[in-house]
Amino acid sequence: MGILQDKHVLVTGVTLDTSIAYAVADIARQEGANVVISAAGRALRLATKVARRLDPDIPVIELDVTDETHLAGLPAALEPHFGDRLDGVVHSIAFAHPERALGGNFLSTQWDDVATALHVSAYSLKSLTMAARPMLGRGSSVVGLTFDAQVSWPSYDWMGVAKSALESTSRYLARYLGPDGIRSNIVAAGPIDTIAKQAIPGANSFNDIWAERAPLGWDAKDAKPAARAVVALLSDWFPATTGEMIHVDGGLHSTGA
Ligand SMILES: NC(=O)c1ccc[n+]([C@@H]2O[C@H](COP(=O)([O-])OP(=O)(O)OC[C@H]3O[C@@H](n4cnc5c(N)ncnc54)[C@H](O)[C@@H]3O)[C@@H](O)[C@H]2O)c1
């Protein structure tokens, strides 16, 4: 029996098989979960295609976290697969304009681009959780993904600010939903070679930083360590943990230089 046996889990943010969310969906299923995948916009077609590799029958629904109609329709979209119970929500979503909000233009980025980054990458943790709220109950778990925003990084710019907001949003969700037995946690992953990472000009320097400094070493081609931590946080093995951020970064965060 797996650690997510018979749990109902929504995994957002699948585009390709390199997506961290794809590895989460894969491992969650191996651990016994029933998984629904969601994707947005142009990613929907690609997600539907790669999801078939996991299971030809895996449900894939459309969910753009900035679309109020999609959010309002989430329980109805999940109902045929899960009934009225959702045990886990994985938020694996981020976007900022690559040229205007990332890559060294921090000082000249305009509010519109900052607002987009914050809306899609941080506020959406709250809107997604509240869209799912009618189906969440005691023991349900929400997990998001960050690139540790307690410090600044080269090129990461306004996504770093958005990740700080995401990390803080998770702590407030933990505060407000804890009394109902719903947990909210974040996994801070090291660099993984996905589409989102490739969109950050200069992000390959992260791989060099990790190669030099991570005590355990780091494989940027392998999303499984981060995905396993997400699955663990979805499970009943972290029943008293909320508002937490767990680093899955080969230990880099613990080093000073
Ligand atoms: N790749 C890394 O190095 C790394 C490291 C730490 C954290 N993360 C975080 O992991 C998460 C997943 O990213 P990834 O690296 O797997 O890349 P990815 O490109 O595979 O996934 C990002 C997903 O966000 C989705 N998305 C963008 N706008 C959306 C919207 N409006 N509504 C719904 N979905 C939307 C995209 O469709 C895509 O599926 C992100 O939060 C990212 O910041 C990534």
PDB file of C-alpha atoms and ligand atoms in Angstrom:
ATOM      1  CA  MET A   1       0.000   0.000   0.000  1.00  0.00           C
ATOM      2  CA  GLY A   2       1.397   3.407  -0.979  1.00  0.00           C
ATOM      3  CA  ILE A   3       1.521   6.520   1.194  1.00  0.00           C
ATOM      4  CA  LEU A   4      -1.216   8.190  -0.897  1.00  0.00           C
ATOM      5  CA  GLN A   5      -3.449   5.115  -1.197  1.00  0.00           C
ATOM      6  CA  ASP A   6      -6.917   6.133  -2.489  1.00  0.00           C
ATOM      7  CA  LYS A   7      -6.252   9.828  -1.972  1.00  0.00           C
ATOM      8  CA  HIS A   8      -7.686  12.307  -4.481  1.00  0.00           C
ATOM      9  CA  VAL A   9      -4.979  14.658  -5.715  1.00  0.00           C
ATOM     10  CA  LEU A  10      -5.108  17.591  -8.150  1.00  0.00           C
ATOM     11  CA  VAL A  11      -1.746  18.275  -9.804  1.00  0.00           C
ATOM     12  CA  THR A  12      -1.477  21.609 -11.642  1.00  0.00           C
ATOM     13  CA  GLY A  13       1.335  22.812 -13.878  1.00  0.00           C
ATOM     14  CA  VAL A  14       2.075  19.926 -16.224  1.00  0.00           C
ATOM     15  CA  THR A  15       3.366  20.968 -19.645  1.00  0.00           C
ATOM     16  CA  LEU A  16       6.030  18.423 -20.598  1.00  0.00           C
ATOM     17  CA  ASP A  17       7.525  15.332 -18.998  1.00  0.00           C
ATOM     18  CA  THR A  18      10.288  17.630 -17.705  1.00  0.00           C
ATOM     19  CA  SER A  19       7.719  19.517 -15.556  1.00  0.00           C
ATOM     20  CA  ILE A  20       8.156  18.995 -11.821  1.00  0.00           C
ATOM     21  CA  ALA A  21       4.378  18.422 -11.746  1.00  0.00           C
ATOM     22  CA  TYR A  22       4.729  15.496 -14.163  1.00  0.00           C
ATOM     23  CA  ALA A  23       7.130  13.771 -11.742  1.00  0.00           C
ATOM     24  CA  VAL A  24       4.718  14.538  -8.875  1.00  0.00           C
ATOM     25  CA  ALA A  25       1.779  13.006 -10.775  1.00  0.00           C
ATOM     26  CA  ASP A  26       3.874   9.951 -11.622  1.00  0.00           C
ATOM     27  CA  ILE A  27       5.053   9.307  -8.051  1.00  0.00           C
ATOM     28  CA  ALA A  28       1.650  10.145  -6.518  1.00  0.00           C
ATOM     29  CA  ARG A  29       0.054   7.512  -8.750  1.00  0.00           C
ATOM     30  CA  GLN A  30       2.743   4.981  -7.845  1.00  0.00           C
ATOM     31  CA  GLU A  31       1.889   5.690  -4.199  1.00  0.00           C
ATOM     32  CA  GLY A  32      -1.756   4.854  -4.802  1.00  0.00           C
ATOM     33  CA  ALA A  33      -3.341   8.263  -5.452  1.00  0.00           C
ATOM     34  CA  ASN A  34      -6.089   8.998  -7.937  1.00  0.00           C
ATOM     35  CA  VAL A  35      -4.714  11.973  -9.852  1.00  0.00           C
ATOM     36  CA  VAL A  36      -6.349  14.664 -11.967  1.00  0.00           C
ATOM     37  CA  ILE A  37      -3.940  16.856 -13.910  1.00  0.00           C
ATOM     38  CA  SER A  38      -4.687  20.458 -14.834  1.00  0.00           C
ATOM     39  CA  ALA A  39      -3.033  22.652 -17.414  1.00  0.00           C
ATOM     40  CA  ALA A  40      -3.557  26.115 -18.845  1.00  0.00           C
ATOM     41  CA  GLY A  41      -3.749  27.655 -22.307  1.00  0.00           C
ATOM     42  CA  ARG A  42      -1.376  26.245 -24.867  1.00  0.00           C
ATOM     43  CA  ALA A  43       0.019  23.781 -22.302  1.00  0.00           C
ATOM     44  CA  LEU A  44      -3.307  21.918 -22.251  1.00  0.00           C
ATOM     45  CA  ARG A  45      -2.673  20.065 -25.517  1.00  0.00           C
ATOM     46  CA  LEU A  46       0.894  19.155 -24.539  1.00  0.00           C
ATOM     47  CA  ALA A  47      -0.169  18.103 -21.032  1.00  0.00           C
ATOM     48  CA  THR A  48      -2.894  15.849 -22.421  1.00  0.00           C
ATOM     49  CA  LYS A  49      -0.311  14.174 -24.637  1.00  0.00           C
ATOM     50  CA  VAL A  50       2.320  13.578 -21.933  1.00  0.00           C
ATOM     51  CA  ALA A  51      -0.290  12.563 -19.337  1.00  0.00           C
ATOM     52  CA  ARG A  52      -1.190   9.598 -21.559  1.00  0.00           C
ATOM     53  CA  ARG A  53       2.272   8.223 -20.880  1.00  0.00           C
ATOM     54  CA  LEU A  54       1.319   7.940 -17.218  1.00  0.00           C
ATOM     55  CA  ASP A  55      -2.093   6.447 -17.945  1.00  0.00           C
ATOM     56  CA  PRO A  56      -4.206   6.631 -21.124  1.00  0.00           C
ATOM     57  CA  ASP A  57      -7.257   7.393 -18.945  1.00  0.00           C
ATOM     58  CA  ILE A  58      -5.802  10.029 -16.617  1.00  0.00           C
ATOM     59  CA  PRO A  59      -8.168  13.023 -16.534  1.00  0.00           C
ATOM     60  CA  VAL A  60      -6.722  16.350 -17.715  1.00  0.00           C
ATOM     61  CA  ILE A  61      -8.766  19.490 -17.061  1.00  0.00           C
ATOM     62  CA  GLU A  62      -8.243  23.091 -18.151  1.00  0.00           C
ATOM     63  CA  LEU A  63      -7.400  25.495 -15.335  1.00  0.00           C
ATOM     64  CA  ASP A  64      -5.875  28.919 -15.846  1.00  0.00           C
ATOM     65  CA  VAL A  65      -5.404  30.318 -12.342  1.00  0.00           C
ATOM     66  CA  THR A  66      -6.041  33.866 -13.555  1.00  0.00           C
ATOM     67  CA  ASP A  67      -9.423  32.903 -15.042  1.00  0.00           C
ATOM     68  CA  GLU A  68     -12.226  33.420 -12.511  1.00  0.00           C
ATOM     69  CA  THR A  69     -14.589  31.192 -14.519  1.00  0.00           C
ATOM     70  CA  HIS A  70     -12.122  28.292 -14.445  1.00  0.00           C
ATOM     71  CA  LEU A  71     -11.613  28.770 -10.703  1.00  0.00           C
ATOM     72  CA  ALA A  72     -15.343  28.933  -9.961  1.00  0.00           C
ATOM     73  CA  GLY A  73     -15.872  25.769 -12.035  1.00  0.00           C
ATOM     74  CA  LEU A  74     -13.134  23.726 -10.343  1.00  0.00           C
ATOM     75  CA  PRO A  75     -15.326  21.649  -7.986  1.00  0.00           C
ATOM     76  CA  ALA A  76     -17.691  20.822 -10.873  1.00  0.00           C
ATOM     77  CA  ALA A  77     -14.738  19.855 -13.093  1.00  0.00           C
ATOM     78  CA  LEU A  78     -13.337  17.555 -10.393  1.00  0.00           C
ATOM     79  CA  GLU A  79     -16.672  16.058  -9.300  1.00  0.00           C
ATOM     80  CA  PRO A  80     -16.883  13.318 -11.977  1.00  0.00           C
ATOM     81  CA  HIS A  81     -13.460  12.019 -10.882  1.00  0.00           C
ATOM     82  CA  PHE A  82     -13.388  12.688  -7.148  1.00  0.00           C
ATOM     83  CA  GLY A  83     -16.965  13.213  -5.960  1.00  0.00           C
ATOM     84  CA  ASP A  84     -16.909  15.925  -3.307  1.00  0.00           C
ATOM     85  CA  ARG A  85     -13.563  15.058  -1.652  1.00  0.00           C
ATOM     86  CA  LEU A  86     -10.125  16.429  -2.511  1.00  0.00           C
ATOM     87  CA  ASP A  87      -7.187  15.338  -0.323  1.00  0.00           C
ATOM     88  CA  GLY A  88      -4.325  17.098  -2.049  1.00  0.00           C
ATOM     89  CA  VAL A  89      -3.637  20.147  -4.218  1.00  0.00           C
ATOM     90  CA  VAL A  90      -0.256  20.668  -5.879  1.00  0.00           C
ATOM     91  CA  HIS A  91       0.486  24.229  -7.003  1.00  0.00           C
ATOM     92  CA  SER A  92       3.288  23.977  -9.571  1.00  0.00           C
ATOM     93  CA  ILE A  93       2.694  27.223 -11.446  1.00  0.00           C
ATOM     94  CA  ALA A  94       4.790  30.273 -12.210  1.00  0.00           C
ATOM     95  CA  PHE A  95       5.087  32.925 -14.883  1.00  0.00           C
ATOM     96  CA  ALA A  96       6.914  36.221 -15.348  1.00  0.00           C
ATOM     97  CA  HIS A  97       7.748  37.982 -18.606  1.00  0.00           C
ATOM     98  CA  PRO A  98      11.215  36.618 -19.486  1.00  0.00           C
ATOM     99  CA  GLU A  99      12.689  39.831 -20.901  1.00  0.00           C
ATOM    100  CA  ARG A 100      10.921  42.479 -18.861  1.00  0.00           C
ATOM    101  CA  ALA A 101      10.701  40.933 -15.385  1.00  0.00           C
ATOM    102  CA  LEU A 102      13.653  38.507 -15.362  1.00  0.00           C
ATOM    103  CA  GLY A 103      17.272  38.422 -16.484  1.00  0.00           C
ATOM    104  CA  GLY A 104      18.721  41.557 -14.925  1.00  0.00           C
ATOM    105  CA  ASN A 105      16.058  44.188 -15.669  1.00  0.00           C
ATOM    106  CA  PHE A 106      14.894  44.400 -12.066  1.00  0.00           C
ATOM    107  CA  LEU A 107      15.322  48.164 -11.761  1.00  0.00           C
ATOM    108  CA  SER A 108      13.308  49.016 -14.865  1.00  0.00           C
ATOM    109  CA  THR A 109      10.441  46.506 -14.644  1.00  0.00           C
ATOM    110  CA  GLN A 110       7.022  48.192 -14.794  1.00  0.00           C
ATOM    111  CA  TRP A 111       4.121  47.416 -12.444  1.00  0.00           C
ATOM    112  CA  ASP A 112       2.062  45.598 -15.117  1.00  0.00           C
ATOM    113  CA  ASP A 113       4.765  42.948 -15.442  1.00  0.00           C
ATOM    114  CA  VAL A 114       5.246  42.745 -11.681  1.00  0.00           C
ATOM    115  CA  ALA A 115       1.483  42.373 -11.258  1.00  0.00           C
ATOM    116  CA  THR A 116       1.401  39.485 -13.746  1.00  0.00           C
ATOM    117  CA  ALA A 117       4.245  37.697 -11.956  1.00  0.00           C
ATOM    118  CA  LEU A 118       2.550  38.109  -8.583  1.00  0.00           C
ATOM    119  CA  HIS A 119      -0.909  37.166  -9.849  1.00  0.00           C
ATOM    120  CA  VAL A 120       0.134  33.946 -11.630  1.00  0.00           C
ATOM    121  CA  SER A 121       2.922  32.843  -9.317  1.00  0.00           C
ATOM    122  CA  ALA A 122       1.839  33.874  -5.800  1.00  0.00           C
ATOM    123  CA  TYR A 123      -1.754  35.089  -5.419  1.00  0.00           C
ATOM    124  CA  SER A 124      -2.819  31.989  -7.366  1.00  0.00           C
ATOM    125  CA  LEU A 125      -1.856  29.774  -4.412  1.00  0.00           C
ATOM    126  CA  LYS A 126      -4.670  31.482  -2.485  1.00  0.00           C
ATOM    127  CA  SER A 127      -7.143  31.512  -5.400  1.00  0.00           C
ATOM    128  CA  LEU A 128      -6.482  27.860  -6.292  1.00  0.00           C
ATOM    129  CA  THR A 129      -6.812  26.770  -2.667  1.00  0.00           C
ATOM    130  CA  MET A 130     -10.043  28.723  -2.191  1.00  0.00           C
ATOM    131  CA  ALA A 131     -11.454  27.385  -5.472  1.00  0.00           C
ATOM    132  CA  ALA A 132     -10.826  23.877  -4.119  1.00  0.00           C
ATOM    133  CA  ARG A 133     -11.911  24.804  -0.572  1.00  0.00           C
ATOM    134  CA  PRO A 134     -15.435  23.289  -0.753  1.00  0.00           C
ATOM    135  CA  MET A 135     -13.807  19.884  -1.388  1.00  0.00           C
ATOM    136  CA  LEU A 136     -11.006  20.167   1.180  1.00  0.00           C
ATOM    137  CA  GLY A 137     -11.371  18.873   4.714  1.00  0.00           C
ATOM    138  CA  ARG A 138      -9.500  17.605   7.759  1.00  0.00           C
ATOM    139  CA  GLY A 139      -6.257  15.968   6.579  1.00  0.00           C
ATOM    140  CA  SER A 140      -6.196  17.722   3.183  1.00  0.00           C
ATOM    141  CA  SER A 141      -2.847  19.109   2.110  1.00  0.00           C
ATOM    142  CA  VAL A 142      -1.794  21.934  -0.229  1.00  0.00           C
ATOM    143  CA  VAL A 143       1.792  21.964  -1.524  1.00  0.00           C
ATOM    144  CA  GLY A 144       3.503  24.658  -3.611  1.00  0.00           C
ATOM    145  CA  LEU A 145       6.946  24.935  -5.186  1.00  0.00           C
ATOM    146  CA  THR A 146       9.480  27.687  -4.752  1.00  0.00           C
ATOM    147  CA  PHE A 147      13.070  28.544  -5.555  1.00  0.00           C
ATOM    148  CA  ASP A 148      14.189  29.688  -2.101  1.00  0.00           C
ATOM    149  CA  ALA A 149      13.363  33.406  -2.003  1.00  0.00           C
ATOM    150  CA  GLN A 150      14.866  34.150   1.396  1.00  0.00           C
ATOM    151  CA  VAL A 151      17.879  35.440  -0.546  1.00  0.00           C
ATOM    152  CA  SER A 152      18.371  37.145  -3.934  1.00  0.00           C
ATOM    153  CA  TRP A 153      19.654  35.285  -6.989  1.00  0.00           C
ATOM    154  CA  PRO A 154      21.208  36.414 -10.289  1.00  0.00           C
ATOM    155  CA  SER A 155      18.566  36.925 -13.034  1.00  0.00           C
ATOM    156  CA  TYR A 156      15.633  35.707 -10.926  1.00  0.00           C
ATOM    157  CA  ASP A 157      14.507  39.278 -10.216  1.00  0.00           C
ATOM    158  CA  TRP A 158      10.721  39.734  -9.946  1.00  0.00           C
ATOM    159  CA  MET A 159      10.140  35.979  -9.845  1.00  0.00           C
ATOM    160  CA  GLY A 160      12.188  36.059  -6.656  1.00  0.00           C
ATOM    161  CA  VAL A 161       9.809  38.693  -5.280  1.00  0.00           C
ATOM    162  CA  ALA A 162       6.836  36.605  -6.414  1.00  0.00           C
ATOM    163  CA  LYS A 163       8.310  33.532  -4.707  1.00  0.00           C
ATOM    164  CA  SER A 164       8.702  35.488  -1.452  1.00  0.00           C
ATOM    165  CA  ALA A 165       4.996  36.301  -1.756  1.00  0.00           C
ATOM    166  CA  LEU A 166       4.190  32.654  -2.521  1.00  0.00           C
ATOM    167  CA  GLU A 167       6.104  31.462   0.540  1.00  0.00           C
ATOM    168  CA  SER A 168       4.323  34.019   2.708  1.00  0.00           C
ATOM    169  CA  THR A 169       0.922  33.192   1.178  1.00  0.00           C
ATOM    170  CA  SER A 170       1.472  29.557   2.169  1.00  0.00           C
ATOM    171  CA  ARG A 171       2.133  30.620   5.771  1.00  0.00           C
ATOM    172  CA  TYR A 172      -1.114  32.620   5.844  1.00  0.00           C
ATOM    173  CA  LEU A 173      -3.059  29.725   4.324  1.00  0.00           C
ATOM    174  CA  ALA A 174      -1.582  27.564   7.081  1.00  0.00           C
ATOM    175  CA  ARG A 175      -2.802  30.116   9.647  1.00  0.00           C
ATOM    176  CA  TYR A 176      -6.331  30.474   8.287  1.00  0.00           C
ATOM    177  CA  LEU A 177      -6.991  26.872   7.229  1.00  0.00           C
ATOM    178  CA  GLY A 178      -5.179  25.101  10.066  1.00  0.00           C
ATOM    179  CA  PRO A 179      -8.228  25.224  12.377  1.00  0.00           C
ATOM    180  CA  ASP A 180     -10.084  23.168   9.741  1.00  0.00           C
ATOM    181  CA  GLY A 181      -7.261  20.606   9.632  1.00  0.00           C
ATOM    182  CA  ILE A 182      -5.960  21.714   6.200  1.00  0.00           C
ATOM    183  CA  ARG A 183      -2.178  21.976   5.825  1.00  0.00           C
ATOM    184  CA  SER A 184      -0.180  24.261   3.501  1.00  0.00           C
ATOM    185  CA  ASN A 185       3.506  23.713   2.815  1.00  0.00           C
ATOM    186  CA  ILE A 186       6.184  24.606   0.284  1.00  0.00           C
ATOM    187  CA  VAL A 187       9.024  22.637  -1.274  1.00  0.00           C
ATOM    188  CA  ALA A 188      12.055  24.767  -2.135  1.00  0.00           C
ATOM    189  CA  ALA A 189      13.697  22.889  -5.005  1.00  0.00           C
ATOM    190  CA  GLY A 190      17.140  23.384  -6.469  1.00  0.00           C
ATOM    191  CA  PRO A 191      17.406  24.180 -10.202  1.00  0.00           C
ATOM    192  CA  ILE A 192      15.683  21.707 -12.535  1.00  0.00           C
ATOM    193  CA  ASP A 193      15.937  21.941 -16.314  1.00  0.00           C
ATOM    194  CA  THR A 194      12.310  22.660 -17.223  1.00  0.00           C
ATOM    195  CA  ILE A 195      10.671  25.080 -19.643  1.00  0.00           C
ATOM    196  CA  ALA A 196      10.088  27.557 -16.810  1.00  0.00           C
ATOM    197  CA  LYS A 197      13.779  27.525 -15.939  1.00  0.00           C
ATOM    198  CA  GLN A 198      14.900  27.825 -19.552  1.00  0.00           C
ATOM    199  CA  ALA A 199      12.763  30.960 -19.844  1.00  0.00           C
ATOM    200  CA  ILE A 200      14.963  32.725 -17.277  1.00  0.00           C
ATOM    201  CA  PRO A 201      17.851  34.389 -19.105  1.00  0.00           C
ATOM    202  CA  GLY A 202      21.095  33.276 -17.424  1.00  0.00           C
ATOM    203  CA  ALA A 203      19.488  30.557 -15.307  1.00  0.00           C
ATOM    204  CA  ASN A 204      22.129  28.029 -16.300  1.00  0.00           C
ATOM    205  CA  SER A 205      24.444  29.775 -13.851  1.00  0.00           C
ATOM    206  CA  PHE A 206      22.298  28.164 -11.117  1.00  0.00           C
ATOM    207  CA  ASN A 207      23.517  24.732 -12.231  1.00  0.00           C
ATOM    208  CA  ASP A 208      27.140  25.908 -11.814  1.00  0.00           C
ATOM    209  CA  ILE A 209      26.395  27.335  -8.370  1.00  0.00           C
ATOM    210  CA  TRP A 210      24.792  24.035  -7.299  1.00  0.00           C
ATOM    211  CA  ALA A 211      27.615  21.942  -8.791  1.00  0.00           C
ATOM    212  CA  GLU A 212      30.102  23.932  -6.745  1.00  0.00           C
ATOM    213  CA  ARG A 213      28.232  24.274  -3.445  1.00  0.00           C
ATOM    214  CA  ALA A 214      25.556  21.632  -2.817  1.00  0.00           C
ATOM    215  CA  PRO A 215      26.991  19.222  -0.222  1.00  0.00           C
ATOM    216  CA  LEU A 216      25.029  16.265  -1.629  1.00  0.00           C
ATOM    217  CA  GLY A 217      25.576  17.311  -5.235  1.00  0.00           C
ATOM    218  CA  TRP A 218      22.658  18.085  -7.515  1.00  0.00           C
ATOM    219  CA  ASP A 219      21.235  16.698 -10.764  1.00  0.00           C
ATOM    220  CA  ALA A 220      19.265  19.413 -12.572  1.00  0.00           C
ATOM    221  CA  LYS A 221      17.837  16.793 -14.939  1.00  0.00           C
ATOM    222  CA  ASP A 222      16.112  14.912 -12.117  1.00  0.00           C
ATOM    223  CA  ALA A 223      12.825  16.281 -10.748  1.00  0.00           C
ATOM    224  CA  LYS A 224      12.163  13.159  -8.664  1.00  0.00           C
ATOM    225  CA  PRO A 225      13.737  14.294  -5.360  1.00  0.00           C
ATOM    226  CA  ALA A 226      11.560  17.429  -5.307  1.00  0.00           C
ATOM    227  CA  ALA A 227       8.515  15.432  -6.440  1.00  0.00           C
ATOM    228  CA  ARG A 228       9.012  12.837  -3.702  1.00  0.00           C
ATOM    229  CA  ALA A 229       9.059  15.596  -1.079  1.00  0.00           C
ATOM    230  CA  VAL A 230       5.814  17.012  -2.505  1.00  0.00           C
ATOM    231  CA  VAL A 231       4.230  13.552  -2.292  1.00  0.00           C
ATOM    232  CA  ALA A 232       5.470  13.114   1.286  1.00  0.00           C
ATOM    233  CA  LEU A 233       3.883  16.443   2.273  1.00  0.00           C
ATOM    234  CA  LEU A 234       0.613  15.402   0.612  1.00  0.00           C
ATOM    235  CA  SER A 235       0.615  12.218   2.658  1.00  0.00           C
ATOM    236  CA  ASP A 236      -0.370  11.493   6.254  1.00  0.00           C
ATOM    237  CA  TRP A 237       3.323  11.276   7.193  1.00  0.00           C
ATOM    238  CA  PHE A 238       3.464  15.033   7.893  1.00  0.00           C
ATOM    239  CA  PRO A 239       0.237  15.348   9.906  1.00  0.00           C
ATOM    240  CA  ALA A 240       1.463  18.125  12.198  1.00  0.00           C
ATOM    241  CA  THR A 241       3.482  20.148   9.686  1.00  0.00           C
ATOM    242  CA  THR A 242       2.069  23.313   8.148  1.00  0.00           C
ATOM    243  CA  GLY A 243       3.397  26.715   7.129  1.00  0.00           C
ATOM    244  CA  GLU A 244       6.719  24.954   6.517  1.00  0.00           C
ATOM    245  CA  MET A 245       9.238  25.220   3.686  1.00  0.00           C
ATOM    246  CA  ILE A 246      11.297  22.108   3.052  1.00  0.00           C
ATOM    247  CA  HIS A 247      14.479  22.463   1.031  1.00  0.00           C
ATOM    248  CA  VAL A 248      15.175  19.817  -1.575  1.00  0.00           C
ATOM    249  CA  ASP A 249      18.358  21.372  -2.891  1.00  0.00           C
ATOM    250  CA  GLY A 250      21.191  18.970  -2.116  1.00  0.00           C
ATOM    251  CA  GLY A 251      21.750  21.006   1.064  1.00  0.00           C
ATOM    252  CA  LEU A 252      22.894  24.182  -0.694  1.00  0.00           C
ATOM    253  CA  HIS A 253      20.763  26.455   1.503  1.00  0.00           C
ATOM    254  CA  SER A 254      22.738  25.339   4.537  1.00  0.00           C
ATOM    255  CA  THR A 255      26.071  26.546   3.168  1.00  0.00           C
ATOM    256  CA  GLY A 256      27.493  30.065   3.472  1.00  0.00           C
ATOM    257  CA  ALA A 257      29.933  29.900   0.572  1.00  0.00           C
TER     258      ALA A 257
HETATM  259  N1  LIG B   1      12.693  24.484 -12.619  1.00  0.00           N
HETATM  260  C1  LIG B   1      13.275  24.943 -11.526  1.00  0.00           C
HETATM  261  O1  LIG B   1      14.493  25.125 -11.457  1.00  0.00           O
HETATM  262  C2  LIG B   1      12.433  25.248 -10.316  1.00  0.00           C
HETATM  263  C3  LIG B   1      13.057  25.324  -9.064  1.00  0.00           C
HETATM  264  C4  LIG B   1      12.282  25.612  -7.944  1.00  0.00           C
HETATM  265  C5  LIG B   1      10.916  25.819  -8.092  1.00  0.00           C
HETATM  266  N2  LIG B   1      10.350  25.733  -9.340  1.00  0.00           N
HETATM  267  C6  LIG B   1       8.909  25.981  -9.434  1.00  0.00           C
HETATM  268  O2  LIG B   1       8.269  24.775  -9.795  1.00  0.00           O
HETATM  269  C7  LIG B   1       7.020  25.108 -10.383  1.00  0.00           C
HETATM  270  C8  LIG B   1       6.849  24.326 -11.680  1.00  0.00           C
HETATM  271  O3  LIG B   1       7.757  24.799 -12.647  1.00  0.00           O
HETATM  272  P1  LIG B   1       8.609  23.838 -13.601  1.00  0.00           P
HETATM  273  O4  LIG B   1      10.027  24.200 -13.370  1.00  0.00           O
HETATM  274  O5  LIG B   1       8.157  22.446 -13.475  1.00  0.00           O
HETATM  275  O6  LIG B   1       8.291  24.410 -15.045  1.00  0.00           O
HETATM  276  P2  LIG B   1       7.099  24.117 -16.088  1.00  0.00           P
HETATM  277  O7  LIG B   1       7.239  25.155 -17.133  1.00  0.00           O
HETATM  278  O8  LIG B   1       7.107  22.709 -16.514  1.00  0.00           O
HETATM  279  O9  LIG B   1       5.790  24.385 -15.190  1.00  0.00           O
HETATM  280  C9  LIG B   1       5.260  25.678 -14.970  1.00  0.00           C
HETATM  281  C10 LIG B   1       3.775  25.543 -15.208  1.00  0.00           C
HETATM  282  O10 LIG B   1       3.061  26.760 -14.888  1.00  0.00           O
HETATM  283  C11 LIG B   1       1.945  26.764 -15.738  1.00  0.00           C
HETATM  284  N3  LIG B   1       1.279  28.056 -15.771  1.00  0.00           N
HETATM  285  C12 LIG B   1       1.783  29.254 -16.169  1.00  0.00           C
HETATM  286  N4  LIG B   1       0.814  30.189 -16.116  1.00  0.00           N
HETATM  287  C13 LIG B   1      -0.315  29.564 -15.659  1.00  0.00           C
HETATM  288  C14 LIG B   1      -1.634  30.001 -15.384  1.00  0.00           C
HETATM  289  N5  LIG B   1      -2.022  31.278 -15.575  1.00  0.00           N
HETATM  290  N6  LIG B   1      -2.545  29.095 -14.918  1.00  0.00           N
HETATM  291  C15 LIG B   1      -2.187  27.797 -14.711  1.00  0.00           C
HETATM  292  N7  LIG B   1      -0.942  27.329 -14.973  1.00  0.00           N
HETATM  293  C16 LIG B   1      -0.027  28.210 -15.442  1.00  0.00           C
HETATM  294  C17 LIG B   1       2.539  26.391 -17.088  1.00  0.00           C
HETATM  295  O11 LIG B   1       1.521  26.018 -18.006  1.00  0.00           O
HETATM  296  C18 LIG B   1       3.436  25.242 -16.684  1.00  0.00           C
HETATM  297  O12 LIG B   1       2.749  24.000 -16.771  1.00  0.00           O
HETATM  298  C19 LIG B   1       6.987  26.614 -10.551  1.00  0.00           C
HETATM  299  O13 LIG B   1       6.328  27.213  -9.445  1.00  0.00           O
HETATM  300  C20 LIG B   1       8.475  26.953 -10.512  1.00  0.00           C
HETATM  301  O14 LIG B   1       8.722  28.280 -10.150  1.00  0.00           O
HETATM  302  C21 LIG B   1      11.067  25.446 -10.429  1.00  0.00           C
END
